[in-house]
Amino acid sequence: MKQKLSGIFIVLIFSAITVFGQNSLLLHTEQAETKINREIYGHFAEHLGRCIYGGIYVGEDSDIPNIRGFRDDVIGALIDMKIPLLRWPGGCFADTYHWKDGIGPREQRPTIVNVHWGGVTEDNSFGTHEFLDFCDLIKAEPYINLNVGSGTVKEASEWVEYVTSGNISPMTDLRKKNGREEPWKVKYWGIGNENWGCGGHMTPEYYADLYNRFATYCHGNIYRIAGGPNVDDYNWMEVLMQKTSRFRHLVQGVSLHNYTFTTSWTNKGHATDFGENEWISVLDNTLKMETLIKRHSTIMDKYDPGKRIGLIVDEWGNWFNVEEGTNPGFLYQQNTLRDALVAGINLNIFNNHADRVKMSNIAQTVNVLQSVILTKEDEMVLTPTYYVFKMYSVHQDATLIPSNLKTKKYELNNKSVPAIHASASKKDGVVSITLCNLNPNESENIEITVAGDDFTDAGGQIITSEKMNNYNDFGKDETVSIANFEVMKPENGKLTVELPSKSVVLIQLK
Ligand code: AHR
C-alpha cells in the first residue's frame, strides 16, 4: 500500500512538472545535415469551386487587373510568400481530366461537367499552357497529376511527352502548333490521385500493378509520384512499396493525404465559429500528422532504407463545413488564427522529418479549404495561413537543426497537447527557429540553448491576435498578420523567450 502511494506520488509530481514545469529547446547545430526541400512549402490548385476560375484566372477580358488572364494581385501575393511549387489539376478532378481538352484555341476547347465539384461546367479555358504560364509568372515549379482513374496509359504518356520532350514527334509537333516551341521543364508528375477512393476505388494490389504500367511509359528524367495511402492506411503503403520498389527507377515519391477536421469527416466543425474545445480538438488532430509520418516512414524504410523515395504529403490542411450560403461542392471556408497554428505545427513536423518528407502541398491555394488567399470579385484577402507560409519561408532549402523540445502541456477537459511546438534550421549563417504556443490562454517562457555558436544579432516576428477565431475579411483591416517580435541575443549560448498565448513566432539569430 505504502509502495503504491509513493508510486502515485511520483506520477503526480511528474505530471505537475509537465503541466507547470519549464519549457526548453536544445538545438544541435553541430548535427545539422538534412536539407529542408523548399518543395515542403508547396501548394495545390484544383479545378474546384473558385480556386482556378475567379481565384487565379479571370480571363484577359476581365476588369480585374490581370496578366494574360491571371490575377495581378494573386500573382504578387504568391511571389511575396515565396511559393516554391504548385500541384495541378487535382485532386479528384485529375482522374476525370483529359488534357487534350485543355489545349489549342480556347474557343474550340470542349466543355465538360466537373462531376466531383458541384457539377458545374468546365470550359477548359485554363489548361496545360495556362498552368505552366502561371507557374512561370509566380516563379513556382509545376507538379502535374496524371489521370489513372479514367485515363489511358497512352494519354498519360503523351501528356509527359507533349510537355517535356525536345524530340520530333506528333506530340511535340502539336505543342509547337499550339505556340510553344521549347519543352517546359516539369520534373514532378503524380500518377493518379486517391486511387483508393475518387481515383477509381482500387485495391492497393491493383493500383500498384497499374502504377508500374503507367510509370513505365512516362518517359524521361522525371520524378514520378505514386498515389499513396489515405491517412493511416498502412496496408496500402506496405503493398505499394512492396510492389513498386522492385522497379526502383520507376518510383521516386509516394503521396500521403491527411486532412484535419474538428472531430471527424462527419463532424467537420465550423471554420470561424468555435470555442476552446474545438480549438484544442483541431490542434490535437493536427499533431497526429507526426504519428502518420513516423509509421509510414517505418514501412518505407523496410523497402527503401536509404530514403531515396520521398514521402510527398501532397494534400493536407483543415477541412471545415463550407461557409453558409456558399455552394457545398465548392469547399469554401474562412481561415482564422487557429489555421495559422495548424499550418505552423504541420510545417514544423515536415521540417523535422525532412529526411523522408520531400514535398508537401497544402489544400488549396485560393478559395478552397485552408487557403492562403481568398478572393471576392476584385478584392483579395491574405489569410493567417498565408502569413505562416511567408514567415516560415526562411526554412526553404535551409539545413534542419535537430532539436530536443521539453514542453509543458496545455490541457482542457480530456484533451492534452504540448504547449509548444518547434523546428529550427540554418542557412547562410542565420539560425531560424519557428515556435507555436498552442495555449490560447497563457504565455509560455522557453529557454533555448544554441551551443557552439556566437551570435551578434537577434530578431523575430510574430503572428497572433486578440481572439483565437480572429480572421481577415473583405473590406476590413487585417486582424491577423505578421508583426515584429523583440528578442535578446543569446548569452553563453542561452536565451529565454516569452511566447504570447496562441502565437506563431520566428526567431532569427545571426
Ligand atoms: O482537396 C479536395 C479533395 O480532397 C481532393 O480533390 C481530393 O484529392 C481529396 O479527397
Short mmCIF file of C-alpha atoms and ligand atoms in Angstrom, two decimals:
data_model
loop_
_atom_site.label_atom_id
_atom_site.label_comp_id
_atom_site.label_asym_id
_atom_site.label_seq_id
_atom_site.Cartn_x
_atom_site.Cartn_y
_atom_site.Cartn_z
CA MET A 1 0.00 0.00 0.00
CA LYS A 2 2.83 2.33 1.06
CA GLN A 3 4.66 1.46 -2.19
CA LYS A 4 1.53 2.07 -4.26
CA LEU A 5 1.03 5.50 -2.64
CA SER A 6 4.61 6.53 -3.31
CA GLY A 7 4.17 5.38 -6.94
CA ILE A 8 1.08 7.57 -7.27
CA PHE A 9 3.02 10.44 -5.67
CA ILE A 10 5.84 10.12 -8.25
CA VAL A 11 3.32 10.10 -11.13
CA LEU A 12 1.64 13.22 -9.68
CA ILE A 13 4.99 15.02 -9.35
CA PHE A 14 5.90 14.08 -12.94
CA SER A 15 2.51 15.30 -14.21
CA ALA A 16 2.96 18.53 -12.25
CA ILE A 17 6.34 19.04 -13.91
CA THR A 18 4.94 18.56 -17.39
CA VAL A 19 1.98 20.87 -16.71
CA PHE A 20 3.76 23.53 -14.62
CA GLY A 21 7.46 22.83 -15.36
CA GLN A 22 9.93 24.55 -17.65
CA ASN A 23 9.92 24.63 -21.42
CA SER A 24 13.27 24.19 -23.11
CA LEU A 25 14.62 23.74 -26.60
CA LEU A 26 18.09 22.38 -27.19
CA LEU A 27 19.40 22.94 -30.70
CA HIS A 28 22.08 20.59 -32.01
CA THR A 29 23.58 22.94 -34.57
CA GLU A 30 26.63 20.68 -34.86
CA GLN A 31 24.39 17.84 -36.15
CA ALA A 32 22.69 19.88 -38.88
CA GLU A 33 22.93 17.97 -42.17
CA THR A 34 19.47 17.30 -43.68
CA LYS A 35 18.18 19.73 -46.28
CA ILE A 36 14.64 21.04 -45.87
CA ASN A 37 13.50 20.93 -49.50
CA ARG A 38 11.77 24.13 -50.48
CA GLU A 39 9.10 21.90 -52.04
CA ILE A 40 7.89 21.19 -48.47
CA TYR A 41 6.34 24.66 -48.75
CA GLY A 42 4.35 23.67 -51.84
CA HIS A 43 0.71 24.38 -52.71
CA PHE A 44 -2.16 22.72 -54.54
CA ALA A 45 -4.65 24.20 -57.02
CA GLU A 46 -7.53 22.10 -58.32
CA HIS A 47 -10.39 22.81 -60.72
CA LEU A 48 -12.66 23.08 -57.71
CA GLY A 49 -15.03 25.91 -56.80
CA ARG A 50 -13.38 29.30 -57.23
CA CYS A 51 -9.77 28.15 -56.97
CA ILE A 52 -8.78 28.35 -60.64
CA TYR A 53 -11.66 30.37 -62.12
CA GLY A 54 -12.07 33.62 -60.21
CA GLY A 55 -9.23 32.90 -57.81
CA ILE A 56 -6.28 32.53 -60.16
CA TYR A 57 -7.67 33.02 -63.67
CA VAL A 58 -10.23 35.63 -64.67
CA GLY A 59 -9.56 35.75 -68.41
CA GLU A 60 -7.92 38.51 -70.43
CA ASP A 61 -11.17 40.47 -70.88
CA SER A 62 -11.85 40.79 -67.14
CA ASP A 63 -11.99 44.19 -65.42
CA ILE A 64 -9.91 42.66 -62.64
CA PRO A 65 -6.28 43.65 -63.32
CA ASN A 66 -4.55 40.66 -64.90
CA ILE A 67 -1.60 39.44 -66.92
CA ARG A 68 -2.80 37.22 -69.78
CA GLY A 69 -5.90 36.47 -67.69
CA PHE A 70 -4.10 35.69 -64.37
CA ARG A 71 -4.93 37.98 -61.44
CA ASP A 72 -2.19 40.57 -60.75
CA ASP A 73 -2.93 40.68 -57.02
CA VAL A 74 -2.73 36.89 -56.60
CA ILE A 75 0.50 36.68 -58.62
CA GLY A 76 2.08 39.41 -56.44
CA ALA A 77 0.94 37.79 -53.17
CA LEU A 78 2.22 34.33 -54.14
CA ILE A 79 5.61 35.69 -55.19
CA ASP A 80 5.87 37.62 -51.89
CA MET A 81 5.04 34.43 -49.99
CA LYS A 82 7.82 32.67 -51.95
CA ILE A 83 5.60 29.88 -53.30
CA PRO A 84 8.08 27.23 -54.48
CA LEU A 85 5.78 24.72 -56.20
CA LEU A 86 2.20 24.26 -57.37
CA ARG A 87 0.31 20.97 -57.89
CA TRP A 88 -2.46 20.81 -60.54
CA PRO A 89 -5.12 19.92 -61.91
CA GLY A 90 -6.38 17.87 -58.92
CA GLY A 91 -7.27 16.14 -56.64
CA CYS A 92 -10.27 14.11 -57.64
CA PHE A 93 -10.57 16.29 -60.74
CA ALA A 94 -7.26 14.90 -62.05
CA ASP A 95 -8.72 11.43 -62.60
CA THR A 96 -11.53 12.89 -64.72
CA TYR A 97 -9.30 15.26 -66.68
CA HIS A 98 -8.38 14.62 -70.29
CA TRP A 99 -5.56 17.02 -71.02
CA LYS A 100 -6.19 17.34 -74.75
CA ASP A 101 -9.48 19.10 -73.88
CA GLY A 102 -7.38 21.95 -72.46
CA ILE A 103 -5.02 22.79 -75.32
CA GLY A 104 -5.38 24.65 -78.63
CA PRO A 105 -7.57 27.67 -79.41
CA ARG A 106 -9.77 28.36 -76.37
CA GLU A 107 -12.97 28.83 -78.35
CA GLN A 108 -12.55 25.32 -79.77
CA ARG A 109 -11.98 23.58 -76.45
CA PRO A 110 -14.83 21.28 -75.37
CA THR A 111 -16.79 21.88 -72.20
CA ILE A 112 -17.14 19.11 -69.65
CA VAL A 113 -19.03 18.60 -66.40
CA ASN A 114 -16.96 18.81 -63.24
CA VAL A 115 -18.59 15.76 -61.69
CA HIS A 116 -16.85 15.84 -58.33
CA TRP A 117 -17.17 19.53 -57.56
CA GLY A 118 -20.67 20.95 -57.85
CA GLY A 119 -21.48 19.52 -61.30
CA VAL A 120 -20.53 22.86 -62.85
CA THR A 121 -19.44 23.36 -66.44
CA GLU A 122 -15.71 23.33 -67.02
CA ASP A 123 -14.87 25.21 -70.20
CA ASN A 124 -11.22 24.13 -70.23
CA SER A 125 -10.03 27.70 -70.76
CA PHE A 126 -7.34 27.03 -68.15
CA GLY A 127 -5.29 24.09 -69.46
CA THR A 128 -1.70 22.92 -69.70
CA HIS A 129 -0.28 26.07 -71.36
CA GLU A 130 -2.12 28.34 -68.92
CA PHE A 131 -0.96 26.35 -65.87
CA LEU A 132 2.65 26.37 -66.96
CA ASP A 133 2.46 30.07 -67.89
CA PHE A 134 1.05 30.80 -64.41
CA CYS A 135 3.86 28.82 -62.74
CA ASP A 136 6.39 30.92 -64.70
CA LEU A 137 4.68 34.11 -63.54
CA ILE A 138 4.70 33.12 -59.86
CA LYS A 139 8.20 31.58 -60.15
CA ALA A 140 6.97 28.22 -58.87
CA GLU A 141 7.90 24.76 -60.01
CA PRO A 142 4.96 22.85 -61.58
CA TYR A 143 3.74 19.47 -60.39
CA ILE A 144 1.23 17.80 -62.75
CA ASN A 145 -1.08 14.98 -61.66
CA LEU A 146 -1.86 12.43 -64.39
CA ASN A 147 -5.18 10.68 -64.88
CA VAL A 148 -5.08 6.97 -63.99
CA GLY A 149 -8.71 6.54 -62.87
CA SER A 150 -10.43 7.27 -66.20
CA GLY A 151 -7.44 7.83 -68.46
CA THR A 152 -5.21 5.57 -70.51
CA VAL A 153 -1.50 4.83 -70.43
CA LYS A 154 -1.26 6.34 -73.93
CA GLU A 155 -2.91 9.57 -72.79
CA ALA A 156 -0.60 9.91 -69.76
CA SER A 157 2.49 9.06 -71.75
CA GLU A 158 1.57 11.59 -74.44
CA TRP A 159 0.99 14.34 -71.87
CA VAL A 160 4.50 13.86 -70.46
CA GLU A 161 5.88 13.85 -74.00
CA TYR A 162 3.90 16.95 -75.04
CA VAL A 163 5.23 18.90 -72.08
CA THR A 164 8.81 17.70 -71.63
CA SER A 165 10.14 16.27 -74.88
CA GLY A 166 12.65 18.05 -77.10
CA ASN A 167 12.43 15.34 -79.78
CA ILE A 168 10.48 15.45 -83.02
CA SER A 169 7.21 13.60 -82.54
CA PRO A 170 3.48 14.03 -83.12
CA MET A 171 3.09 15.37 -79.56
CA THR A 172 5.92 17.88 -79.80
CA ASP A 173 4.60 18.99 -83.20
CA LEU A 174 1.22 19.54 -81.60
CA ARG A 175 2.82 21.59 -78.80
CA LYS A 176 4.64 23.73 -81.34
CA LYS A 177 1.44 24.20 -83.33
CA ASN A 178 -0.12 25.48 -80.11
CA GLY A 179 2.57 28.13 -79.79
CA ARG A 180 5.19 26.55 -77.56
CA GLU A 181 8.42 25.73 -79.36
CA GLU A 182 10.63 24.66 -76.43
CA PRO A 183 9.65 21.93 -73.97
CA TRP A 184 8.88 23.01 -70.41
CA LYS A 185 10.92 21.71 -67.50
CA VAL A 186 8.41 19.74 -65.47
CA LYS A 187 10.07 17.39 -63.03
CA TYR A 188 7.19 16.31 -60.79
CA TRP A 189 4.44 14.00 -62.14
CA GLY A 190 1.80 12.35 -59.97
CA ILE A 191 0.48 9.03 -61.31
CA GLY A 192 -3.16 9.04 -60.18
CA ASN A 193 -4.79 10.63 -57.13
CA GLU A 194 -6.55 8.91 -54.24
CA ASN A 195 -6.91 5.74 -56.29
CA TRP A 196 -8.32 4.08 -53.16
CA GLY A 197 -11.28 6.50 -53.46
CA CYS A 198 -12.34 9.07 -56.08
CA GLY A 199 -9.48 7.92 -58.33
CA GLY A 200 -11.08 4.55 -59.09
CA HIS A 201 -11.85 2.76 -55.79
CA MET A 202 -8.99 0.33 -56.37
CA THR A 203 -7.29 -2.15 -54.09
CA PRO A 204 -3.63 -1.43 -53.34
CA GLU A 205 -2.62 -4.56 -55.28
CA TYR A 206 -4.49 -3.47 -58.40
CA TYR A 207 -3.28 0.13 -58.19
CA ALA A 208 0.37 -0.89 -57.64
CA ASP A 209 0.29 -3.01 -60.81
CA LEU A 210 -1.35 -0.17 -62.74
CA TYR A 211 1.22 2.24 -61.34
CA ASN A 212 4.10 0.14 -62.64
CA ARG A 213 2.44 0.04 -66.05
CA PHE A 214 1.75 3.79 -66.24
CA ALA A 215 5.18 4.71 -64.82
CA THR A 216 6.93 2.54 -67.41
CA TYR A 217 5.53 4.64 -70.25
CA CYS A 218 6.01 8.07 -68.64
CA HIS A 219 9.47 8.58 -70.06
CA GLY A 220 12.26 10.96 -69.30
CA ASN A 221 14.20 12.20 -66.34
CA ILE A 222 11.11 12.89 -64.25
CA TYR A 223 10.16 12.45 -60.59
CA ARG A 224 7.22 10.01 -60.51
CA ILE A 225 4.91 10.16 -57.51
CA ALA A 226 2.75 7.12 -56.76
CA GLY A 227 -0.72 7.63 -55.30
CA GLY A 228 -0.18 6.70 -51.68
CA PRO A 229 -2.39 5.98 -48.69
CA ASN A 230 -5.30 7.77 -47.15
CA VAL A 231 -4.32 8.85 -43.63
CA ASP A 232 -3.48 5.68 -41.63
CA ASP A 233 -3.98 3.04 -44.31
CA TYR A 234 -0.66 1.34 -43.55
CA ASN A 235 -1.59 -1.71 -45.62
CA TRP A 236 -1.82 0.49 -48.74
CA MET A 237 1.70 1.79 -48.05
CA GLU A 238 3.04 -1.71 -47.42
CA VAL A 239 1.59 -3.21 -50.62
CA LEU A 240 2.53 -0.23 -52.76
CA MET A 241 6.13 -0.14 -51.51
CA GLN A 242 6.47 -3.89 -51.86
CA LYS A 243 5.13 -3.98 -55.43
CA THR A 244 6.69 -0.79 -56.80
CA SER A 245 10.09 -0.55 -55.18
CA ARG A 246 11.13 -3.68 -57.07
CA PHE A 247 11.40 -1.35 -60.07
CA ARG A 248 13.50 1.31 -58.38
CA HIS A 249 13.81 3.54 -61.43
CA LEU A 250 10.01 3.87 -61.69
CA VAL A 251 9.20 5.40 -58.32
CA GLN A 252 10.71 8.49 -56.77
CA GLY A 253 7.91 9.53 -54.39
CA VAL A 254 4.79 8.20 -52.66
CA SER A 255 1.99 10.55 -51.68
CA LEU A 256 0.10 10.77 -48.38
CA HIS A 257 -3.16 12.65 -47.85
CA ASN A 258 -4.29 13.78 -44.42
CA TYR A 259 -6.89 16.44 -43.66
CA THR A 260 -7.76 17.85 -40.23
CA PHE A 261 -11.39 18.03 -39.10
CA THR A 262 -12.70 19.38 -35.81
CA THR A 263 -13.66 15.87 -34.79
CA SER A 264 -14.22 13.67 -37.85
CA TRP A 265 -15.28 13.55 -41.51
CA THR A 266 -18.91 13.53 -40.35
CA ASN A 267 -18.38 16.38 -37.89
CA LYS A 268 -16.04 18.78 -39.65
CA GLY A 269 -16.98 21.76 -37.48
CA HIS A 270 -17.05 25.43 -38.33
CA ALA A 271 -14.12 27.46 -39.62
CA THR A 272 -14.71 30.60 -37.54
CA ASP A 273 -17.47 29.88 -35.05
CA PHE A 274 -15.75 27.77 -32.40
CA GLY A 275 -14.73 27.74 -28.76
CA GLU A 276 -11.79 26.38 -26.80
CA ASN A 277 -12.98 22.75 -27.06
CA GLU A 278 -12.84 22.95 -30.84
CA TRP A 279 -9.53 24.82 -30.66
CA ILE A 280 -7.77 22.06 -28.74
CA SER A 281 -9.52 19.32 -30.71
CA VAL A 282 -8.25 20.67 -34.05
CA LEU A 283 -4.71 21.09 -32.69
CA ASP A 284 -4.77 17.59 -31.20
CA ASN A 285 -5.90 16.16 -34.57
CA THR A 286 -3.21 18.15 -36.37
CA LEU A 287 -0.47 16.67 -34.18
CA LYS A 288 -1.45 13.19 -35.45
CA MET A 289 0.46 14.05 -38.64
CA GLU A 290 3.65 13.21 -36.74
CA THR A 291 2.49 9.64 -35.97
CA LEU A 292 1.38 9.15 -39.57
CA ILE A 293 4.73 10.24 -40.93
CA LYS A 294 6.67 8.11 -38.46
CA ARG A 295 4.62 4.97 -39.12
CA HIS A 296 4.52 5.35 -42.91
CA SER A 297 8.28 6.10 -42.88
CA THR A 298 8.94 2.91 -40.91
CA ILE A 299 7.22 0.92 -43.67
CA MET A 300 9.10 2.82 -46.37
CA ASP A 301 12.40 2.21 -44.53
CA LYS A 302 11.87 -1.56 -44.92
CA TYR A 303 11.91 -1.30 -48.72
CA ASP A 304 13.97 1.86 -49.08
CA PRO A 305 16.43 2.10 -46.16
CA GLY A 306 18.47 4.73 -47.99
CA LYS A 307 15.44 7.06 -48.01
CA ARG A 308 15.67 7.55 -51.77
CA ILE A 309 11.88 7.62 -52.16
CA GLY A 310 10.25 10.78 -50.87
CA LEU A 311 7.10 10.87 -48.76
CA ILE A 312 5.05 13.51 -50.56
CA VAL A 313 2.27 14.91 -48.36
CA ASP A 314 0.51 16.36 -51.37
CA GLU A 315 -2.80 17.16 -49.66
CA TRP A 316 -3.08 18.44 -46.10
CA GLY A 317 -4.87 21.15 -44.15
CA ASN A 318 -8.06 21.96 -42.29
CA TRP A 319 -11.36 20.83 -43.77
CA PHE A 320 -14.36 22.52 -42.14
CA ASN A 321 -18.00 22.98 -43.14
CA VAL A 322 -18.45 25.33 -46.07
CA GLU A 323 -19.36 28.93 -45.26
CA GLU A 324 -23.09 29.46 -45.01
CA GLY A 325 -24.74 30.39 -48.31
CA THR A 326 -21.90 29.03 -50.46
CA ASN A 327 -22.07 26.08 -52.86
CA PRO A 328 -21.42 22.89 -50.81
CA GLY A 329 -19.47 21.50 -53.77
CA PHE A 330 -17.05 24.44 -53.72
CA LEU A 331 -15.48 23.79 -50.28
CA TYR A 332 -15.10 27.49 -49.46
CA GLN A 333 -14.10 28.20 -45.85
CA GLN A 334 -12.68 31.13 -43.89
CA ASN A 335 -9.37 30.90 -42.10
CA THR A 336 -8.55 32.03 -38.54
CA LEU A 337 -5.65 32.23 -36.13
CA ARG A 338 -6.39 28.54 -35.41
CA ASP A 339 -5.47 27.77 -39.04
CA ALA A 340 -2.20 29.66 -38.52
CA LEU A 341 -1.36 27.34 -35.61
CA VAL A 342 -2.32 24.29 -37.70
CA ALA A 343 -0.05 25.43 -40.54
CA GLY A 344 2.81 26.20 -38.15
CA ILE A 345 2.58 22.80 -36.46
CA ASN A 346 2.36 20.83 -39.73
CA LEU A 347 5.28 22.71 -41.27
CA ASN A 348 7.38 22.13 -38.12
CA ILE A 349 6.58 18.41 -38.40
CA PHE A 350 7.55 18.31 -42.08
CA ASN A 351 10.81 20.17 -41.34
CA ASN A 352 11.65 17.77 -38.52
CA HIS A 353 11.10 14.80 -40.87
CA ALA A 354 12.87 16.33 -43.87
CA ASP A 355 14.96 13.18 -44.28
CA ARG A 356 11.82 11.46 -45.65
CA VAL A 357 9.30 14.22 -46.37
CA LYS A 358 10.48 15.75 -49.62
CA MET A 359 7.42 17.76 -50.59
CA SER A 360 4.07 18.85 -49.19
CA ASN A 361 1.12 20.71 -50.71
CA ILE A 362 -1.46 22.48 -48.60
CA ALA A 363 -5.02 22.27 -49.93
CA GLN A 364 -5.75 24.59 -51.60
CA THR A 365 -4.12 27.84 -52.77
CA VAL A 366 -7.13 30.14 -53.35
CA ASN A 367 -10.77 30.00 -52.13
CA VAL A 368 -10.83 26.27 -51.22
CA LEU A 369 -10.27 24.62 -47.78
CA GLN A 370 -7.23 26.00 -45.89
CA SER A 371 -6.34 28.65 -48.46
CA VAL A 372 -3.59 31.20 -48.26
CA ILE A 373 -5.66 33.62 -50.37
CA LEU A 374 -9.37 34.39 -50.59
CA THR A 375 -10.91 36.49 -53.34
CA LYS A 376 -14.27 38.14 -53.88
CA GLU A 377 -14.64 39.82 -57.28
CA ASP A 378 -11.71 42.25 -57.40
CA GLU A 379 -10.93 42.05 -53.67
CA MET A 380 -8.28 39.82 -52.12
CA VAL A 381 -7.68 38.72 -48.53
CA LEU A 382 -4.45 37.19 -47.23
CA THR A 383 -5.30 34.60 -44.58
CA PRO A 384 -3.47 33.79 -41.31
CA THR A 385 -2.17 30.66 -43.09
CA TYR A 386 -0.65 32.91 -45.77
CA TYR A 387 1.36 34.74 -43.13
CA VAL A 388 2.68 31.48 -41.66
CA PHE A 389 3.94 30.38 -45.09
CA LYS A 390 5.54 33.78 -45.56
CA MET A 391 7.16 33.67 -42.11
CA TYR A 392 8.37 30.06 -42.49
CA SER A 393 9.83 30.66 -45.96
CA VAL A 394 13.20 31.13 -44.19
CA HIS A 395 13.33 27.33 -43.84
CA GLN A 396 13.16 26.74 -47.61
CA ASP A 397 16.34 24.94 -48.71
CA ALA A 398 17.89 25.52 -45.28
CA THR A 399 19.53 22.76 -43.22
CA LEU A 400 17.46 21.23 -40.47
CA ILE A 401 18.85 21.66 -36.95
CA PRO A 402 17.85 18.59 -34.93
CA SER A 403 16.40 19.67 -31.59
CA ASN A 404 15.14 18.39 -28.24
CA LEU A 405 12.00 20.07 -27.03
CA LYS A 406 10.76 19.75 -23.46
CA THR A 407 7.38 21.32 -23.11
CA LYS A 408 4.62 21.74 -20.59
CA LYS A 409 1.20 20.54 -21.59
CA TYR A 410 -1.85 22.53 -22.47
CA GLU A 411 -4.90 20.63 -21.26
CA LEU A 412 -8.63 21.02 -21.48
CA ASN A 413 -11.22 18.51 -20.32
CA ASN A 414 -9.94 15.15 -21.52
CA LYS A 415 -7.50 16.54 -24.13
CA SER A 416 -3.83 17.21 -23.61
CA VAL A 417 -1.38 18.62 -26.19
CA PRO A 418 2.15 20.01 -25.92
CA ALA A 419 2.06 23.72 -25.07
CA ILE A 420 4.88 24.44 -27.52
CA HIS A 421 5.80 23.04 -30.92
CA ALA A 422 9.06 23.87 -32.71
CA SER A 423 11.53 23.33 -35.53
CA ALA A 424 14.80 25.03 -36.48
CA SER A 425 17.14 25.38 -39.43
CA LYS A 426 20.19 27.27 -40.56
CA LYS A 427 21.02 28.95 -43.83
CA ASP A 428 23.69 31.47 -44.81
CA GLY A 429 24.89 31.78 -41.21
CA VAL A 430 21.41 32.51 -39.84
CA VAL A 431 19.65 30.20 -37.37
CA SER A 432 15.85 30.33 -37.75
CA ILE A 433 13.60 28.87 -35.04
CA THR A 434 9.83 28.62 -35.50
CA LEU A 435 7.72 28.11 -32.39
CA CYS A 436 3.98 27.72 -31.84
CA ASN A 437 2.33 28.37 -28.49
CA LEU A 438 -0.79 26.19 -28.60
CA ASN A 439 -2.15 27.53 -25.32
CA PRO A 440 -4.88 30.11 -26.08
CA ASN A 441 -4.86 31.48 -22.51
CA GLU A 442 -1.28 31.60 -21.22
CA SER A 443 2.01 32.89 -22.49
CA GLU A 444 4.86 30.39 -22.22
CA ASN A 445 8.52 31.04 -21.41
CA ILE A 446 11.01 28.86 -23.20
CA GLU A 447 14.74 28.60 -22.68
CA ILE A 448 16.60 27.99 -25.94
CA THR A 449 20.12 26.58 -25.95
CA VAL A 450 22.16 27.06 -29.10
CA ALA A 451 25.52 25.69 -28.05
CA GLY A 452 28.54 26.26 -30.16
CA ASP A 453 27.56 29.44 -31.98
CA ASP A 454 28.45 33.05 -31.34
CA PHE A 455 25.63 35.37 -32.34
CA THR A 456 25.86 39.11 -32.67
CA ASP A 457 22.30 39.82 -33.68
CA ALA A 458 18.80 38.54 -32.84
CA GLY A 459 15.38 39.38 -34.27
CA GLY A 460 11.91 37.97 -34.51
CA GLN A 461 8.41 38.03 -35.97
CA ILE A 462 5.07 37.02 -34.53
CA ILE A 463 1.60 36.06 -35.76
CA THR A 464 -1.11 36.34 -33.11
CA SER A 465 -4.37 38.14 -32.43
CA GLU A 466 -6.67 39.07 -29.60
CA LYS A 467 -9.13 36.21 -30.17
CA MET A 468 -8.47 32.64 -31.26
CA ASN A 469 -11.08 32.88 -34.02
CA ASN A 470 -9.98 36.21 -35.48
CA TYR A 471 -9.67 36.25 -39.25
CA ASN A 472 -9.07 38.66 -42.10
CA ASP A 473 -12.14 39.69 -44.03
CA PHE A 474 -13.01 41.59 -47.19
CA GLY A 475 -13.19 45.36 -46.79
CA LYS A 476 -11.87 45.28 -43.21
CA ASP A 477 -8.48 45.93 -41.63
CA GLU A 478 -6.44 42.77 -41.09
CA THR A 479 -6.68 41.31 -37.59
CA VAL A 480 -4.07 38.60 -38.15
CA SER A 481 -0.73 39.34 -39.82
CA ILE A 482 3.00 39.42 -39.14
CA ALA A 483 4.40 41.85 -36.56
CA ASN A 484 7.92 42.41 -35.22
CA PHE A 485 8.90 40.46 -32.13
CA GLU A 486 11.73 41.65 -29.87
CA VAL A 487 14.31 39.03 -28.95
CA MET A 488 17.50 39.39 -26.89
CA LYS A 489 20.79 37.98 -28.13
CA PRO A 490 21.77 34.66 -26.51
CA GLU A 491 24.16 34.92 -23.55
CA ASN A 492 26.51 31.98 -23.03
CA GLY A 493 24.56 30.07 -25.65
CA LYS A 494 21.17 30.57 -23.98
CA LEU A 495 18.20 32.86 -24.48
CA THR A 496 14.77 32.94 -22.88
CA VAL A 497 11.76 33.96 -24.90
CA GLU A 498 8.22 34.62 -23.75
CA LEU A 499 5.80 33.30 -26.36
CA PRO A 500 2.44 35.06 -26.12
CA SER A 501 -0.63 32.83 -25.94
CA LYS A 502 -1.91 31.38 -29.27
CA SER A 503 1.01 32.58 -31.32
CA VAL A 504 3.36 31.52 -34.09
CA VAL A 505 6.83 33.03 -33.64
CA LEU A 506 10.01 33.18 -35.71
CA ILE A 507 13.34 33.86 -34.00
CA GLN A 508 16.42 34.51 -36.10
CA LEU A 509 19.95 34.57 -34.74
CA LYS A 510 22.90 35.85 -36.75
O1 AHR B 1 -8.84 18.89 -51.79
C1 AHR B 1 -10.14 18.42 -52.01
C2 AHR B 1 -10.17 16.94 -52.36
O2 AHR B 1 -9.74 16.21 -51.26
C3 AHR B 1 -9.26 16.48 -53.46
O3 AHR B 1 -9.82 16.67 -54.72
C4 AHR B 1 -9.12 15.03 -53.17
O4 AHR B 1 -7.91 14.50 -53.64
C5 AHR B 1 -9.27 14.95 -51.67
O5 AHR B 1 -10.18 13.99 -51.28
#
